[in-house]
XYZ file of C-alpha atoms in Angstrom:
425
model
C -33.247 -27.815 -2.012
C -29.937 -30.031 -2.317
C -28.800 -32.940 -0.716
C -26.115 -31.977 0.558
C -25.680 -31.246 4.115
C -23.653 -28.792 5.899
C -22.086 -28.300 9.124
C -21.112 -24.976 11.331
C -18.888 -25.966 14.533
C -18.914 -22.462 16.262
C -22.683 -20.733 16.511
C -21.780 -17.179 17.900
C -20.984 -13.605 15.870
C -20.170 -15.755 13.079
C -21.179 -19.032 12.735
C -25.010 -18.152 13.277
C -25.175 -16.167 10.300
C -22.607 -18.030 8.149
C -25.687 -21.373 9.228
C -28.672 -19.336 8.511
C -27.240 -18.227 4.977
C -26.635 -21.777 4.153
C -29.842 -22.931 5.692
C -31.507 -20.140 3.403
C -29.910 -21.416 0.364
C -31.464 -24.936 0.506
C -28.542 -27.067 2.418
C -30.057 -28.727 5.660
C -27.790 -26.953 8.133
C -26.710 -28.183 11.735
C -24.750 -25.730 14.135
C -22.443 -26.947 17.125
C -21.885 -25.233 20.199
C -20.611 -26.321 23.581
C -23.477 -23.913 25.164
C -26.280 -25.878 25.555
C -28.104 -22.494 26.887
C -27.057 -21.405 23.184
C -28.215 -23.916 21.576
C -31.616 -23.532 23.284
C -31.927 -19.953 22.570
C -31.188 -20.788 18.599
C -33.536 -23.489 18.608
C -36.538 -21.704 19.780
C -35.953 -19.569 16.830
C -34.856 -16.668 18.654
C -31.125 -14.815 18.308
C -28.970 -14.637 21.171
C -27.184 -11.857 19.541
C -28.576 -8.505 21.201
C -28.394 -5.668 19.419
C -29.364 -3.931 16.387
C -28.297 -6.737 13.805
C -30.586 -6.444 10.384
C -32.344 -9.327 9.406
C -30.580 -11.868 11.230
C -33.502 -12.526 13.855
C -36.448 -12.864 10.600
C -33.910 -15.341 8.709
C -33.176 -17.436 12.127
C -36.822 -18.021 12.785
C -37.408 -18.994 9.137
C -34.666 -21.844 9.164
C -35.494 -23.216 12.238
C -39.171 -23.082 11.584
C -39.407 -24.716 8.168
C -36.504 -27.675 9.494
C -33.280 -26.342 7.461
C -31.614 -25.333 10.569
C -30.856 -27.229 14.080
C -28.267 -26.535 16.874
C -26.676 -28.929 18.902
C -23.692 -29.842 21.224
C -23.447 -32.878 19.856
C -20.417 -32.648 17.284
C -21.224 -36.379 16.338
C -24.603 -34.944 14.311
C -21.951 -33.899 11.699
C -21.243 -36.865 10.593
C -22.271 -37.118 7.021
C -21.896 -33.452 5.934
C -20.425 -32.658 2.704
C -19.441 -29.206 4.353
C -18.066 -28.309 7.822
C -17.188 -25.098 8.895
C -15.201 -24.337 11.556
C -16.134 -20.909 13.300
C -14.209 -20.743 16.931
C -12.483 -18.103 19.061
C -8.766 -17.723 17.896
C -7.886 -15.566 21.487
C -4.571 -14.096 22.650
C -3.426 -16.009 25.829
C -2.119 -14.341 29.039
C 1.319 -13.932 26.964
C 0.150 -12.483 23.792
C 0.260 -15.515 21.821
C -2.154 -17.144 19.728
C -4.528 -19.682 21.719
C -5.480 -22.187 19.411
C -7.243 -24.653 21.775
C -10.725 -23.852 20.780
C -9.273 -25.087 17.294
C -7.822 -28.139 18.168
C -10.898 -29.327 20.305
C -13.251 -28.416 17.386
C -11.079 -30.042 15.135
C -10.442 -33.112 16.977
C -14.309 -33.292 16.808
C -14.845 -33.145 13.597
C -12.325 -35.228 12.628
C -13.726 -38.462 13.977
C -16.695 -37.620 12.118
C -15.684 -36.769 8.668
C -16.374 -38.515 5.606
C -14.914 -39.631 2.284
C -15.397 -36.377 -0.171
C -15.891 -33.917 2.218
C -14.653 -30.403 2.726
C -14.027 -28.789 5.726
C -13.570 -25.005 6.041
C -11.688 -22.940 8.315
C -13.046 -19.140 8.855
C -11.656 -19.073 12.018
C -8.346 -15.998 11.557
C -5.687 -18.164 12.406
C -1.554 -17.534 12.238
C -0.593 -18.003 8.644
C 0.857 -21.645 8.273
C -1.893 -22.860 10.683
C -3.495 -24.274 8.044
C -0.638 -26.711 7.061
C 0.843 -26.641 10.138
C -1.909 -27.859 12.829
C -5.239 -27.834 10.825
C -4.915 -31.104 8.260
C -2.648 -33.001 10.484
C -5.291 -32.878 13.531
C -8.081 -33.801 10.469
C -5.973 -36.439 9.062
C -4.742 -37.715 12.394
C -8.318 -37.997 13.399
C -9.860 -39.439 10.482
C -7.719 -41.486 8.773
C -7.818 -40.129 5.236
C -5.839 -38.177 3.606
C -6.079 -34.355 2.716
C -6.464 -33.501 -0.728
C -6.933 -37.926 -1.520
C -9.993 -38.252 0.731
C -11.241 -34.931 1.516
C -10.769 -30.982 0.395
C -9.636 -28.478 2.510
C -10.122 -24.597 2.264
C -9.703 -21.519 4.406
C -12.505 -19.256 4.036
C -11.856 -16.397 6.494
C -15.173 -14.554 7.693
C -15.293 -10.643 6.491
C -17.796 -9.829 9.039
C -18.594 -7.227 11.387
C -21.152 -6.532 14.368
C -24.264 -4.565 13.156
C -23.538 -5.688 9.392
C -23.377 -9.285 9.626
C -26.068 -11.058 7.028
C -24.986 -8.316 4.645
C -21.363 -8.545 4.763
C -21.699 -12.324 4.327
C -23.877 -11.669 1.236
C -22.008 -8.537 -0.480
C -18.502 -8.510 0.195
C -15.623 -10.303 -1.810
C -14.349 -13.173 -0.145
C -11.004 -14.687 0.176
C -10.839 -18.802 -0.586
C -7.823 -20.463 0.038
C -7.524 -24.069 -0.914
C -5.319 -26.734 -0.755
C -5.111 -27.561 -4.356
C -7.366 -27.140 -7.385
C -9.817 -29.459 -6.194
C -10.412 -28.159 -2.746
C -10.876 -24.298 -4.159
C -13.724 -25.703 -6.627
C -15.729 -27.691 -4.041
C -15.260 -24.290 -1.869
C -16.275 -21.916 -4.553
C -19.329 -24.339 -5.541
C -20.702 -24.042 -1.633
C -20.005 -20.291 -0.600
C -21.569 -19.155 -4.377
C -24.843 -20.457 -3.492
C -24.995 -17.022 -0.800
C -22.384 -14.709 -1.912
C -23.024 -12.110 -4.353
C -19.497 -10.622 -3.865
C -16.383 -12.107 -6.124
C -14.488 -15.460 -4.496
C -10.709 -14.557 -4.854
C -9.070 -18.364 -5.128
C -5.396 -18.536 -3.721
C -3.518 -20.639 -1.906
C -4.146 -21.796 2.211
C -1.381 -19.381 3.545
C -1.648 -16.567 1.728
C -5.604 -15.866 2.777
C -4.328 -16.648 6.297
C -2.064 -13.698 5.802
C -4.537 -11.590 3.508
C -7.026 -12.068 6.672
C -4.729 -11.122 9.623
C -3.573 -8.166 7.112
C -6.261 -6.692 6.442
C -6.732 -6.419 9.803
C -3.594 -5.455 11.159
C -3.681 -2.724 8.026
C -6.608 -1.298 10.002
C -5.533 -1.080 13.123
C -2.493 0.553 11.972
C -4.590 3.572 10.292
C -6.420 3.741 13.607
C -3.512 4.054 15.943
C -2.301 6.956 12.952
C -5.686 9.006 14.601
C -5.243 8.006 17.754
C -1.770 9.579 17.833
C -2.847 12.165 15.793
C -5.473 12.869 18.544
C -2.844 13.074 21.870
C -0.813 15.278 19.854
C -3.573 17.356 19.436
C -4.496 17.276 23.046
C -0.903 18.712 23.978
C -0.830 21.632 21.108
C -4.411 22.593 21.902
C -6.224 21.483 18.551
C -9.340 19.557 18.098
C -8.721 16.978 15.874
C -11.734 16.343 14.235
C -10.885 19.413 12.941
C -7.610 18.009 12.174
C -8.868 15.302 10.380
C -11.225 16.936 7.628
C -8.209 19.335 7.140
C -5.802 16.451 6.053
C -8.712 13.951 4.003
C -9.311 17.197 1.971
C -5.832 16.405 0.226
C -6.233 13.745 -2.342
C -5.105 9.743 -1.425
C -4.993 10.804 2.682
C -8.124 8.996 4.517
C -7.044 9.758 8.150
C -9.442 7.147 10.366
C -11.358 8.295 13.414
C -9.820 8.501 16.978
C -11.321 7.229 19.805
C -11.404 5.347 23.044
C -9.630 2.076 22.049
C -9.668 -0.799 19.740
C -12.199 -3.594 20.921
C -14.013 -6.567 19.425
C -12.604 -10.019 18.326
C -10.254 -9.121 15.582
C -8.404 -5.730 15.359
C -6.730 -6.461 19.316
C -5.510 -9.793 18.433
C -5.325 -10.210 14.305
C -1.818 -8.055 14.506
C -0.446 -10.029 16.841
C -1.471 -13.424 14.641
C -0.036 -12.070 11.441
C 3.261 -11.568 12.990
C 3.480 -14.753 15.461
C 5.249 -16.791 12.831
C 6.825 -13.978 10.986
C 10.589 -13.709 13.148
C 11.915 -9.906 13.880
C 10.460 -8.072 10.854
C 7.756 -6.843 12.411
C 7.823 -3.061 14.457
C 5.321 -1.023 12.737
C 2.181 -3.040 13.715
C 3.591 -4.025 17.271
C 4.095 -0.064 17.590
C 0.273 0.379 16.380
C -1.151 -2.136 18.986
C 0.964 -0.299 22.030
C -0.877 3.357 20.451
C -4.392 1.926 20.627
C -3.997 -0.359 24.024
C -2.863 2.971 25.647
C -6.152 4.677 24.260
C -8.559 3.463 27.313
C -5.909 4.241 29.945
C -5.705 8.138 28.221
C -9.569 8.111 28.725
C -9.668 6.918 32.423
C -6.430 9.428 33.193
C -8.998 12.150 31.770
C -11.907 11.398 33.952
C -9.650 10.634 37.029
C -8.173 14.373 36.141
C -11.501 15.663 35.804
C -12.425 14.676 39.297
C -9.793 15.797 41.199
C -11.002 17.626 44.167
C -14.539 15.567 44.609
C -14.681 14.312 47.478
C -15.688 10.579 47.134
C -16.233 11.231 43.377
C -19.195 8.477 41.170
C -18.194 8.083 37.858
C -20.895 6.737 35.111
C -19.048 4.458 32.684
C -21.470 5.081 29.943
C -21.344 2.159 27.570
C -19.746 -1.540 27.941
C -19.905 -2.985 24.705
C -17.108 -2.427 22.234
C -18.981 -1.185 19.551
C -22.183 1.082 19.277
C -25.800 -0.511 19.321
C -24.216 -4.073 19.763
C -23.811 -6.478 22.685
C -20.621 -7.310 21.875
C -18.205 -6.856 25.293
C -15.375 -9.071 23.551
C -12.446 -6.955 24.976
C -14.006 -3.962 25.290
C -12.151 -0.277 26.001
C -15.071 -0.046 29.082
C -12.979 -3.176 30.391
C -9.676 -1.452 30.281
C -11.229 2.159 31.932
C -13.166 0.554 34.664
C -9.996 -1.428 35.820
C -8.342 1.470 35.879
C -10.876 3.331 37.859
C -11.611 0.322 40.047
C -11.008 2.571 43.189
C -13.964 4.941 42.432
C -17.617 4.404 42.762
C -18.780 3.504 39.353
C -22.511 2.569 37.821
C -22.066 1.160 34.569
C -24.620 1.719 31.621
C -25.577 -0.023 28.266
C -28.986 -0.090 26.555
C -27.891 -4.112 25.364
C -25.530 -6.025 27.711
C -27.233 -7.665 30.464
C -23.866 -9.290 32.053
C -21.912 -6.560 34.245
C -18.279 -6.407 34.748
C -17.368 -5.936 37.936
C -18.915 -2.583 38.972
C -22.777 -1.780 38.929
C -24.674 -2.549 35.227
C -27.764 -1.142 34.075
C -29.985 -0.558 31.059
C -31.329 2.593 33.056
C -29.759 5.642 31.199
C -30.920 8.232 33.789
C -29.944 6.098 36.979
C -26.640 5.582 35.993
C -26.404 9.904 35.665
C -28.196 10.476 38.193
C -25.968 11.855 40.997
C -22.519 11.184 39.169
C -19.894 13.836 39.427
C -18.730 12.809 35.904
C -19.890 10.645 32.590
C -17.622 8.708 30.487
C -18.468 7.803 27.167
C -16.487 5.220 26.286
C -18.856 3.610 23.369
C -21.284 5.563 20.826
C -24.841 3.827 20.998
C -26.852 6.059 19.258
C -28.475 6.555 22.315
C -26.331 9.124 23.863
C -26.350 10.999 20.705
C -29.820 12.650 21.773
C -28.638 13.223 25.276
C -31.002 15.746 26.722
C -28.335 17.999 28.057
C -30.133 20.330 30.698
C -31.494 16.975 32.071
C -28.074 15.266 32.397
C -26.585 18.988 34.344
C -29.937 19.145 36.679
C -29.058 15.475 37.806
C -25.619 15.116 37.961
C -24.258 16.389 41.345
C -21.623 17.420 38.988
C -21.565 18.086 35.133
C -18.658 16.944 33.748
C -18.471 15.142 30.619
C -15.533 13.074 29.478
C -16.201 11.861 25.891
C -14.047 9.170 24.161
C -16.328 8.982 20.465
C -16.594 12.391 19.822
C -20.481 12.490 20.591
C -20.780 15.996 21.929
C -19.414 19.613 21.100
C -18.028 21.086 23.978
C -20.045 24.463 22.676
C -23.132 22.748 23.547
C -22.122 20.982 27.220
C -21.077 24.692 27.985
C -23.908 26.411 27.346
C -25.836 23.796 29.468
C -23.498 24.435 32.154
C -21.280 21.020 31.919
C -17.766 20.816 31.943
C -16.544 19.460 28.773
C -13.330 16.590 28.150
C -13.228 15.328 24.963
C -10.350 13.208 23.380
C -8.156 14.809 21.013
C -10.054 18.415 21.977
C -7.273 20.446 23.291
């Protein structure tokens, strides 16, 4: 076990595993979070991420058990730590732009507690020039040193993803920007303890860019398959079908379509890598209008399919953005049950316990029982195994509208259900 201490402003998706890997690896580890519900959960030794998330609930209770690992809303506990680590929401406000007052608070925080020698890392995804821009002159405002004199600064930006997080953190390459020589070393001598992958050293704004790029690069290959799919809608192809066609030809990986983009990152990281970048930008603005306009497709289908039901109920079948997770942050579901706010809905997920304005439960068979149509809107492994001849003997009527591709429309029709399936002309 070392001395030195470490500090994680930001407990949620990724700041609980980022403190339980450091807590693991012998660092006496404090978290900060403004929920003190949170910070109750996490210090009972129990995860407040739902969900199937591999190992993450074992390694919590072992760090809070044997005293590596604490959470508190009290950012003045970090004073002292050699490390801080800044994990906090980066949204989109109501205009599109980057909301960076999460940032500044956390900052501001931890300024007025930092210490001679330390480093502070940023895996927040920020707007490249963030880093030079707002980030060290809120530290140095706040402190009184000096950035690269007094203290080290690096951007570390987070690689993770719901369902893989402890593993991600371990095995995946990780970018380290720094803001010289000295700041990358201290970096690369903390985030080695854990990672197994390679540390790629560069400077502060270009992992701020290789970070919103990365993402933006994928969101761009999924709006490719989501265009792909509508065009197969109108020429009456199924393109799933599509899609193994073109990846058997060498160098073309065509993505999967879908119901929309959701989760933290892909929505917003496009729009932060081209904030500061002037007029240069139309491909990934393009992209982002392609997969926004995926959940509205999906609600047009099931309004379509219902046409003609008098007082039609509509099952929204999951809420979270991604399968076997709790994760809601802007969820597809959101977009289709807006859209559909006019019809009687009854939401279901097997995870999320907080419902969105229409009817939640973790009741698979109440939520079909009596609907005129299903929507699948996220893939929990659940629905996979869908007992067909159950779900057409309690619907009042079958009709299926599937936005992940979960069902062949062979199958609903031999059990008597009416089959819509995106990109399935």
């Amino acid at each position: 076990m070392t001395k030195e201490r470490v500090a994680v402003v930001g407990i949620g998706y990724v700041g609980l595993p980022v403190a339980c890997m450091f807590a693991s690896s012998g660092f006496r580890t404090i978290g900060v979070d403004i929920d003190q519900s949170r910070v109750d959960i996490i210090n009972s030794g129990t995860s407040p991420i739902r969900g199937d998330e591999p190992g993450l609930q074992d390694l919590l209770g072992t760090v809070v058990e044997n005293g590596m690992f604490h959470a508190t809303s009290d950012v003045v506990e970090t004073k002292g730590s050699d490390l801080v680590i800044v994990c906090v929401d980066t949204p989109l406000d109501a205009n599109g732009s980057p909301y960076l007052g999460r940032l500044r608070s956390a900052l501001e925080g931890v300024a007025t507690c930092l210490v001679q020698g330390a480093t502070v890392s940023v895996e927040s995804t920020i707007p490249p020039g963030t880093m030079i821009g707002t980030v060290i002159p809120i530290l140095e405002a706040g402190s009184g040193l000096m950035a690269g004199d007094d203290f080290h600064v690096i951007h570390c930006p987070e690689r993770v993803m719901v369902g893989r997080l402890l593993h991600n953190l371990i095995n995946y390459d990780r970018v380290l920007g720094g803001l010289d020589d000295a700041s990358r070393i201290r970096g690369a001598h903390f985030y080695s303890t854990f990672i197994e992958g390679k540390l790629l050293t560069t400077s502060l704004v270009a992992a701020e860019i290789a970070k919103t790029g990365e993402n933006a690069y994928r969101d761009v290959q999924i709006a490719f398959a989501n265009e792909m799919a509508l065009i197969c809608e109108s020429l009456g192809a199924d393109v799933f079908e599509v899609r193994d066609l073109i990846n058997s030809c060498p160098f073309r990986d065509m993505h999967i379509p879908g119901a929309g983009v959701g989760g933290h990152c892909l929505p917003k990281d496009s729009w932060l890598l081209v904030h500061n970048a002037g007029e240069v930008a139309r491909l990934i603005p393009a992209a982002r209008e392609v997969n926004d306009s995926m959940p509205h497709h999906l609600a047009s289908m099931a309004r379509q399919a219902v046409i003609g039901i008098d007082e039609p109920r509509i099952a929204i079948m999951g809420l979270a953005f991604l399968g076997d997770s709790d994760d809601v942050r802007v969820s597809p579901s959101y977009v289709v049950i807006d859209d559909l706010a006019d019809v009687e809905l009854m939401v279901h997920d097997p995870f999320v316990i907080e419902p969105y304005r229409a009817s939640l439960t973790d009741d698979l068979w109440l939520a079909i029982e009596g609907a005129d149509c299903a929507v699948f809107v996220t893939d929990h492994s659940i629905y996979r195994d869908l007992n067909l001849d159950r779900m057409a003997s309690m619907m009042r009527t079958a009709i299926i509208v599937d936005g992940r591709n979960l069902f062949r429309s062979e199958d609903c029709h031999e059990h008597g259900i009416i089959y819509r399936g995106i990109g399935k002309g």
